[in-house]
Amino acid sequence: QVLTLAWMNKESLQLTVETGHAVYWSRSRQKLWHKGEQSGKQQLIKSIRLDCDNDAILIEVIQKGGIACHTGRHHCFYQLLVDEQWTTTEKVLKDPKEMYK
């Protein structure tokens, strides 16, 4: 199951490999983003795969706490297009205000 989509740079990929925890690059904050650093919902690395063009990677993770999305849902892809309307398909598991105190 796809949990999220995130950017990485060379440094974040290197840290991910070294630590065994997902580290991404935050384009909005222009800094490294250690997944779960504020919420405690870390991603532990199971495997890292490289695509056929060598320009994208897929990381299989163990999601600590079962919540990958900052909205408090299991994954970030909780909206589904049904009859030309976006429908929410996943419930909030934990109020984000409680995760980011």
Backbone as a printed PyTorch tensor [residue, N CA C, xyz], in Angstrom:
tensor([[[  0.8400,  -1.1800,   0.0000],
         [  0.0000,   0.0000,   0.0000],
         [  0.8810,   1.2380,   0.0000]],

        [[  0.5400,   2.1930,  -0.8430],
         [  1.2630,   3.4570,  -0.8900],
         [  0.7690,   4.3240,   0.2620]],

        [[  1.6940,   4.8000,   1.0830],
         [  1.3250,   5.6250,   2.2340],
         [  1.4240,   7.1050,   1.9390]],

        [[  2.4800,   7.5030,   1.2310],
         [  2.7060,   8.9180,   0.9840],
         [  3.6200,   9.0840,  -0.2150]],

        [[  3.7800,  10.3040,  -0.6690],
         [  4.7250,  10.6500,  -1.7190],
         [  5.5470,  11.8080,  -1.1830]],

        [[  6.8560,  11.6780,  -1.2300],
         [  7.7120,  12.7210,  -0.6610],
         [  8.9710,  12.8670,  -1.5000]],

        [[  9.6120,  14.0060,  -1.3560],
         [ 10.8520,  14.3010,  -2.0630],
         [ 12.0470,  13.8830,  -1.2270]],

        [[ 13.1190,  13.5350,  -1.9310],
         [ 14.4010,  13.2550,  -1.2790],
         [ 15.4950,  13.9450,  -2.0840]],

        [[ 16.5740,  14.2580,  -1.4050],
         [ 17.7790,  14.6840,  -2.0950],
         [ 18.8780,  13.6980,  -1.7070]],

        [[ 20.0820,  13.9460,  -2.1810],
         [ 21.1790,  13.0090,  -1.9190],
         [ 21.4150,  12.8330,  -0.4210]],

        [[ 21.3830,  13.9440,   0.3250],
         [ 21.6380,  13.8840,   1.7660],
         [ 20.5430,  13.1110,   2.5020]],

        [[ 19.2810,  13.3530,   2.1400],
         [ 18.1920,  12.6520,   2.8340],
         [ 18.2210,  11.1550,   2.5290]],

        [[ 18.5620,  10.7920,   1.3000],
         [ 18.6720,   9.3740,   0.9630],
         [ 19.8190,   8.7280,   1.7370]],

        [[ 20.9390,   9.4180,   1.8150],
         [ 22.0900,   8.8880,   2.5550],
         [ 21.7370,   8.6820,   4.0280]],

        [[ 21.0650,   9.6620,   4.6370],
         [ 20.6600,   9.5410,   6.0410],
         [ 19.6460,   8.4150,   6.2440]],

        [[ 18.7530,   8.2480,   5.2870],
         [ 17.7740,   7.1660,   5.3510],
         [ 18.4800,   5.8160,   5.3770]],

        [[ 19.4550,   5.6500,   4.4970],
         [ 20.2080,   4.3940,   4.4300],
         [ 21.0000,   4.1760,   5.7170]],

        [[ 21.6510,   5.2330,   6.1970],
         [ 22.4990,   5.1200,   7.3940],
         [ 21.7070,   4.8430,   8.6650]],

        [[ 20.5460,   5.4860,   8.8110],
         [ 19.7940,   5.3960,  10.0650],
         [ 18.7190,   4.3120,  10.0690]],

        [[ 18.2620,   3.9190,   8.8770],
         [ 17.1670,   2.9550,   8.8040],
         [ 15.8050,   3.5760,   9.0450]],

        [[ 15.7610,   4.9110,   9.1310],
         [ 14.5140,   5.6630,   9.2930],
         [ 14.3580,   6.6090,   8.1020]],

        [[ 13.1260,   6.8400,   7.6760],
         [ 12.8830,   7.7050,   6.5250],
         [ 13.2220,   9.1570,   6.8410]],

        [[ 14.0350,   9.7350,   5.9650],
         [ 14.3770,  11.1570,   6.0250],
         [ 14.0880,  11.7170,   4.6380]],

        [[ 13.2740,  12.7590,   4.5690],
         [ 12.8820,  13.3490,   3.2930],
         [ 13.4000,  14.7760,   3.2050]],

        [[ 13.1560,  15.4010,   2.0490],
         [ 13.4990,  16.8030,   1.8570],
         [ 12.1990,  17.5880,   1.7780]],

        [[ 12.0200,  18.5390,   2.6870],
         [ 10.8290,  19.3850,   2.6860],
         [ 11.0610,  20.5460,   1.7310]],

        [[ 10.3370,  20.5580,   0.6220],
         [ 10.4860,  21.6540,  -0.3420],
         [  9.9360,  22.9600,   0.2140]],

        [[  8.8790,  22.8880,   0.9990],
         [  8.2830,  24.1190,   1.5370],
         [  9.1610,  24.7570,   2.6070]],

        [[  9.8000,  23.9260,   3.4360],
         [ 10.6550,  24.4460,   4.5110],
         [ 12.1250,  24.5090,   4.1180]],

        [[ 12.4540,  23.8960,   2.9740],
         [ 13.8320,  23.8620,   2.4740],
         [ 14.8050,  23.3040,   3.5080]],

        [[ 14.4110,  22.1580,   4.0760],
         [ 15.2900,  21.4920,   5.0380],
         [ 14.9480,  20.0100,   5.1130]],

        [[ 15.8540,  19.2600,   5.7410],
         [ 15.6150,  17.8360,   5.9340],
         [ 14.4100,  17.6310,   6.8400]],

        [[ 13.6630,  16.5940,   6.5510],
         [ 12.4480,  16.2710,   7.2990],
         [ 12.5660,  14.8240,   7.7530]],

        [[ 12.8520,  14.6410,   9.0120],
         [ 12.9220,  13.3070,   9.6000],
         [ 11.4870,  12.8820,   9.9030]],

        [[ 10.9520,  11.9810,   9.0910],
         [  9.5520,  11.5750,   9.2210],
         [  9.2680,  11.1090,  10.6440]],

        [[  8.2930,  11.7400,  11.2770],
         [  7.9090,  11.3820,  12.6340],
         [  8.6340,  12.1550,  13.7140]],

        [[  9.4730,  13.1370,  13.3310],
         [ 10.2450,  13.8660,  14.3440],
         [  9.3470,  14.6310,  15.3100]],

        [[  8.1890,  15.0840,  14.8580],
         [  7.2730,  15.7970,  15.7500],
         [  6.1340,  14.9080,  16.2350]],

        [[  5.6290,  14.0600,  15.3550],
         [  4.4540,  13.2430,  15.6910],
         [  4.8110,  11.9260,  16.3690]],

        [[  6.0660,  11.4940,  16.2150],
         [  6.4640,  10.1850,  16.7220],
         [  6.1130,   9.0480,  15.7770]],

        [[  5.5150,   9.3610,  14.6400],
         [  5.0820,   8.3510,  13.6640],
         [  6.1950,   8.1050,  12.6380]],

        [[  7.2910,   7.5290,  13.1010],
         [  8.4420,   7.2760,  12.2390],
         [  8.1580,   6.1790,  11.2220]],

        [[  8.9610,   6.1870,  10.1650],
         [  8.9030,   5.1310,   9.1660],
         [ 10.2190,   4.3670,   9.2040]],

        [[ 10.1440,   3.0850,   9.5380],
         [ 11.3180,   2.2170,   9.5780],
         [ 11.4720,   1.5480,   8.2180]],

        [[ 12.6640,   1.5800,   7.6720],
         [ 12.9030,   1.1020,   6.3170],
         [ 12.9340,  -0.4260,   6.2540]],

        [[ 12.1390,  -0.9820,   5.3310],
         [ 12.1800,  -2.4230,   5.0450],
         [ 12.9940,  -2.6780,   3.7780]],

        [[ 12.7550,  -1.8620,   2.7440],
         [ 13.4950,  -2.0120,   1.4890],
         [ 13.4660,  -0.6970,   0.7230]],

        [[ 14.4510,  -0.5450,  -0.1580],
         [ 14.5290,   0.6210,  -1.0420],
         [ 14.7390,   0.0910,  -2.4560]],

        [[ 13.8720,   0.5200,  -3.3770],
         [ 13.9490,   0.0730,  -4.7740],
         [ 14.1580,   1.2740,  -5.6900]],

        [[ 14.9140,   1.0530,  -6.7500],
         [ 15.1890,   2.0710,  -7.7600],
         [ 14.4390,   1.7100,  -9.0360]],

        [[ 13.8250,   2.7140,  -9.6840],
         [ 13.0690,   2.4220, -10.9030],
         [ 13.9960,   2.2330, -12.1060]],

        [[ 13.4120,   1.8350, -13.2300],
         [ 14.1730,   1.4830, -14.4310],
         [ 14.9100,   2.6660, -15.0550]],

        [[ 14.4740,   3.8900, -14.7970],
         [ 15.1480,   5.0800, -15.3190],
         [ 16.1590,   5.6550, -14.3360]],

        [[ 16.2860,   5.0230, -13.1800],
         [ 17.2080,   5.4870, -12.1280],
         [ 16.9190,   6.9160, -11.6680]],

        [[ 15.6240,   7.2950, -11.6750],
         [ 15.2970,   8.6510, -11.2370],
         [ 14.1680,   8.7060, -10.2050]],

        [[ 13.7530,   7.5550,  -9.7230],
         [ 12.7300,   7.5090,  -8.6700],
         [ 12.9880,   6.2850,  -7.7980]],

        [[ 12.6810,   6.4410,  -6.5130],
         [ 12.8270,   5.3060,  -5.6090],
         [ 11.4960,   5.0240,  -4.9200]],

        [[ 11.3480,   3.7820,  -4.5340],
         [ 10.1830,   3.3370,  -3.7820],
         [ 10.7040,   2.7460,  -2.4810]],

        [[ 10.2210,   3.2850,  -1.3750],
         [ 10.6710,   2.8100,  -0.0740],
         [  9.5260,   2.0720,   0.6010]],

        [[  9.7840,   0.8320,   0.9610],
         [  8.8140,   0.0530,   1.7290],
         [  9.1520,   0.2600,   3.2000]],

        [[  8.1430,   0.6300,   3.9870],
         [  8.3880,   0.9850,   5.3840],
         [  7.4720,   0.2260,   6.3300]],

        [[  7.8800,   0.2210,   7.5780],
         [  7.0010,  -0.1440,   8.6830],
         [  6.5890,   1.1850,   9.2930]],

        [[  5.3000,   1.4760,   9.2580],
         [  4.8020,   2.7560,   9.7460],
         [  4.4990,   2.6600,  11.2340]],

        [[  5.3080,   3.3030,  12.0510],
         [  5.0690,   3.2890,  13.5000],
         [  3.7920,   4.0560,  13.8150]],

        [[  2.9800,   3.4840,  14.6650],
         [  1.7410,   4.1350,  15.0770],
         [  0.6220,   4.0560,  14.0670]],

        [[  0.8880,   3.4750,  12.8850],
         [ -0.1640,   3.2770,  11.8940],
         [ -0.6530,   4.5220,  11.1880]],

        [[ -0.0100,   5.6660,  11.4200],
         [ -0.4500,   6.9240,  10.8130],
         [  0.7140,   7.5260,  10.0350]],

        [[  0.5310,   7.6770,   8.7070],
         [  1.5740,   8.2630,   7.8680],
         [  1.2590,   9.7050,   7.4840]],

        [[  0.0010,  10.0800,   7.5060],
         [ -0.4210,  11.3910,   7.0100],
         [ -0.5520,  12.4170,   8.1360]],

        [[ -0.1620,  13.6530,   7.8200],
         [ -0.2640,  14.7260,   8.8220],
         [ -1.7100,  15.0680,   9.1720]],

        [[ -2.6670,  14.5190,   8.3970],
         [ -4.0840,  14.7380,   8.7040],
         [ -4.5970,  13.7430,   9.7400]],

        [[ -3.7180,  12.8240,  10.1750],
         [ -4.1090,  11.8300,  11.1710],
         [ -4.6680,  10.5520,  10.5740]],

        [[ -4.5010,  10.3820,   9.2660],
         [ -4.9940,   9.1790,   8.5880],
         [ -3.8490,   8.1960,   8.3460]],

        [[ -4.2230,   6.9560,   8.0350],
         [ -3.2250,   5.9140,   7.7910],
         [ -2.3150,   6.2750,   6.6180]],

        [[ -2.8810,   6.8180,   5.5440],
         [ -2.0780,   7.2150,   4.3830],
         [ -2.5810,   8.5390,   3.8340]],

        [[ -1.8000,   9.1160,   2.9230],
         [ -2.1140,  10.4420,   2.3840],
         [ -3.0970,  10.4080,   1.2150]],

        [[ -3.3300,   9.2470,   0.6370],
         [ -4.1870,   9.1450,  -0.5380],
         [ -5.5910,   8.6990,  -0.1420]],

        [[ -6.2480,   9.5200,   0.6690],
         [ -7.5530,   9.1730,   1.2290],
         [ -8.7160,   9.7880,   0.4580]],

        [[ -8.4330,  10.4680,  -0.6390],
         [ -9.5040,  11.0390,  -1.4480],
         [ -9.5890,  10.2860,  -2.7740]],

        [[-10.7840,   9.8510,  -3.1170],
         [-11.0220,   9.0390,  -4.3030],
         [-12.0080,   9.7690,  -5.2080]],

        [[-11.7070,   9.8160,  -6.4980],
         [-12.6060,  10.4410,  -7.4590],
         [-13.7100,   9.4520,  -7.8330]],

        [[-14.9410,   9.7970,  -7.4750],
         [-16.1080,   8.9620,  -7.7560],
         [-17.1480,   9.8390,  -8.4390]],

        [[-17.5280,   9.4630,  -9.6590],
         [-18.5240,  10.2420, -10.4150],
         [-18.1660,  11.7270, -10.4480]],

        [[-16.9010,  12.0080, -10.7480],
         [-16.3840,  13.3710, -10.8900],
         [-16.4290,  14.1880,  -9.5990]],

        [[-16.5240,  13.5070,  -8.4590],
         [-16.5270,  14.1740,  -7.1540],
         [-15.4760,  13.5170,  -6.2660]],

        [[-14.7530,  14.3250,  -5.5190],
         [-13.7690,  13.7780,  -4.5800],
         [-14.4800,  13.3120,  -3.3180]],

        [[-14.2170,  12.0730,  -2.9490],
         [-14.8400,  11.4490,  -1.7920],
         [-13.7600,  11.0200,  -0.8060]],

        [[-13.9470,  11.3480,   0.4620],
         [-13.0120,  10.9230,   1.5040],
         [-13.2710,   9.4610,   1.8290]],

        [[-12.2130,   8.6470,   1.7510],
         [-12.3670,   7.2030,   1.9350],
         [-11.7270,   6.6760,   3.2160]],

        [[-10.9930,   7.5100,   3.9070],
         [-10.2990,   7.0710,   5.1220],
         [-10.6960,   7.9710,   6.2860]],

        [[-10.9350,   7.3710,   7.4190],
         [-11.2810,   8.1600,   8.5990],
         [-10.0110,   8.6700,   9.2830]],

        [[-10.1670,   9.7350,  10.0310],
         [ -9.0730,  10.2700,  10.8380],
         [ -8.8890,   9.3400,  12.0320]],

        [[ -7.6790,   8.8350,  12.1970],
         [ -7.3860,   7.9230,  13.3060],
         [ -6.9800,   8.6660,  14.5710]],

        [[ -6.3840,   9.8440,  14.3790],
         [ -5.9820,  10.6590,  15.5250],
         [ -6.0110,  12.1230,  15.1100]],

        [[ -6.5740,  12.9530,  15.9550],
         [ -6.6490,  14.3850,  15.6920],
         [ -5.2280,  14.9390,  15.5490]],

        [[ -4.9340,  15.6080,  14.4150],
         [ -3.5960,  16.1620,  14.2210],
         [ -3.1560,  17.1020,  15.3470]],

        [[ -4.1040,  17.7820,  15.9820],
         [ -3.7510,  18.6740,  17.0980],
         [ -3.1450,  17.8950,  18.2570]],

        [[ -3.5470,  16.6390,  18.3860],
         [ -3.0000,  15.7800,  19.4370],
         [ -1.6240,  15.2230,  19.0570]],

        [[ -1.3860,  15.0720,  17.7570],
         [ -0.1060,  14.5180,  17.2940],
         [  1.0110,  15.5510,  17.3210]],

        [[  0.6630,  16.8090,  17.0900],
         [  1.6790,  17.8560,  16.9380],
         [  1.6160,  18.8710,  18.0620]],

        [[  1.7000,  18.4020,  19.2780],
         [  1.6940,  19.2950,  20.4460],
         [  3.0580,  19.9070,  20.6340]]])
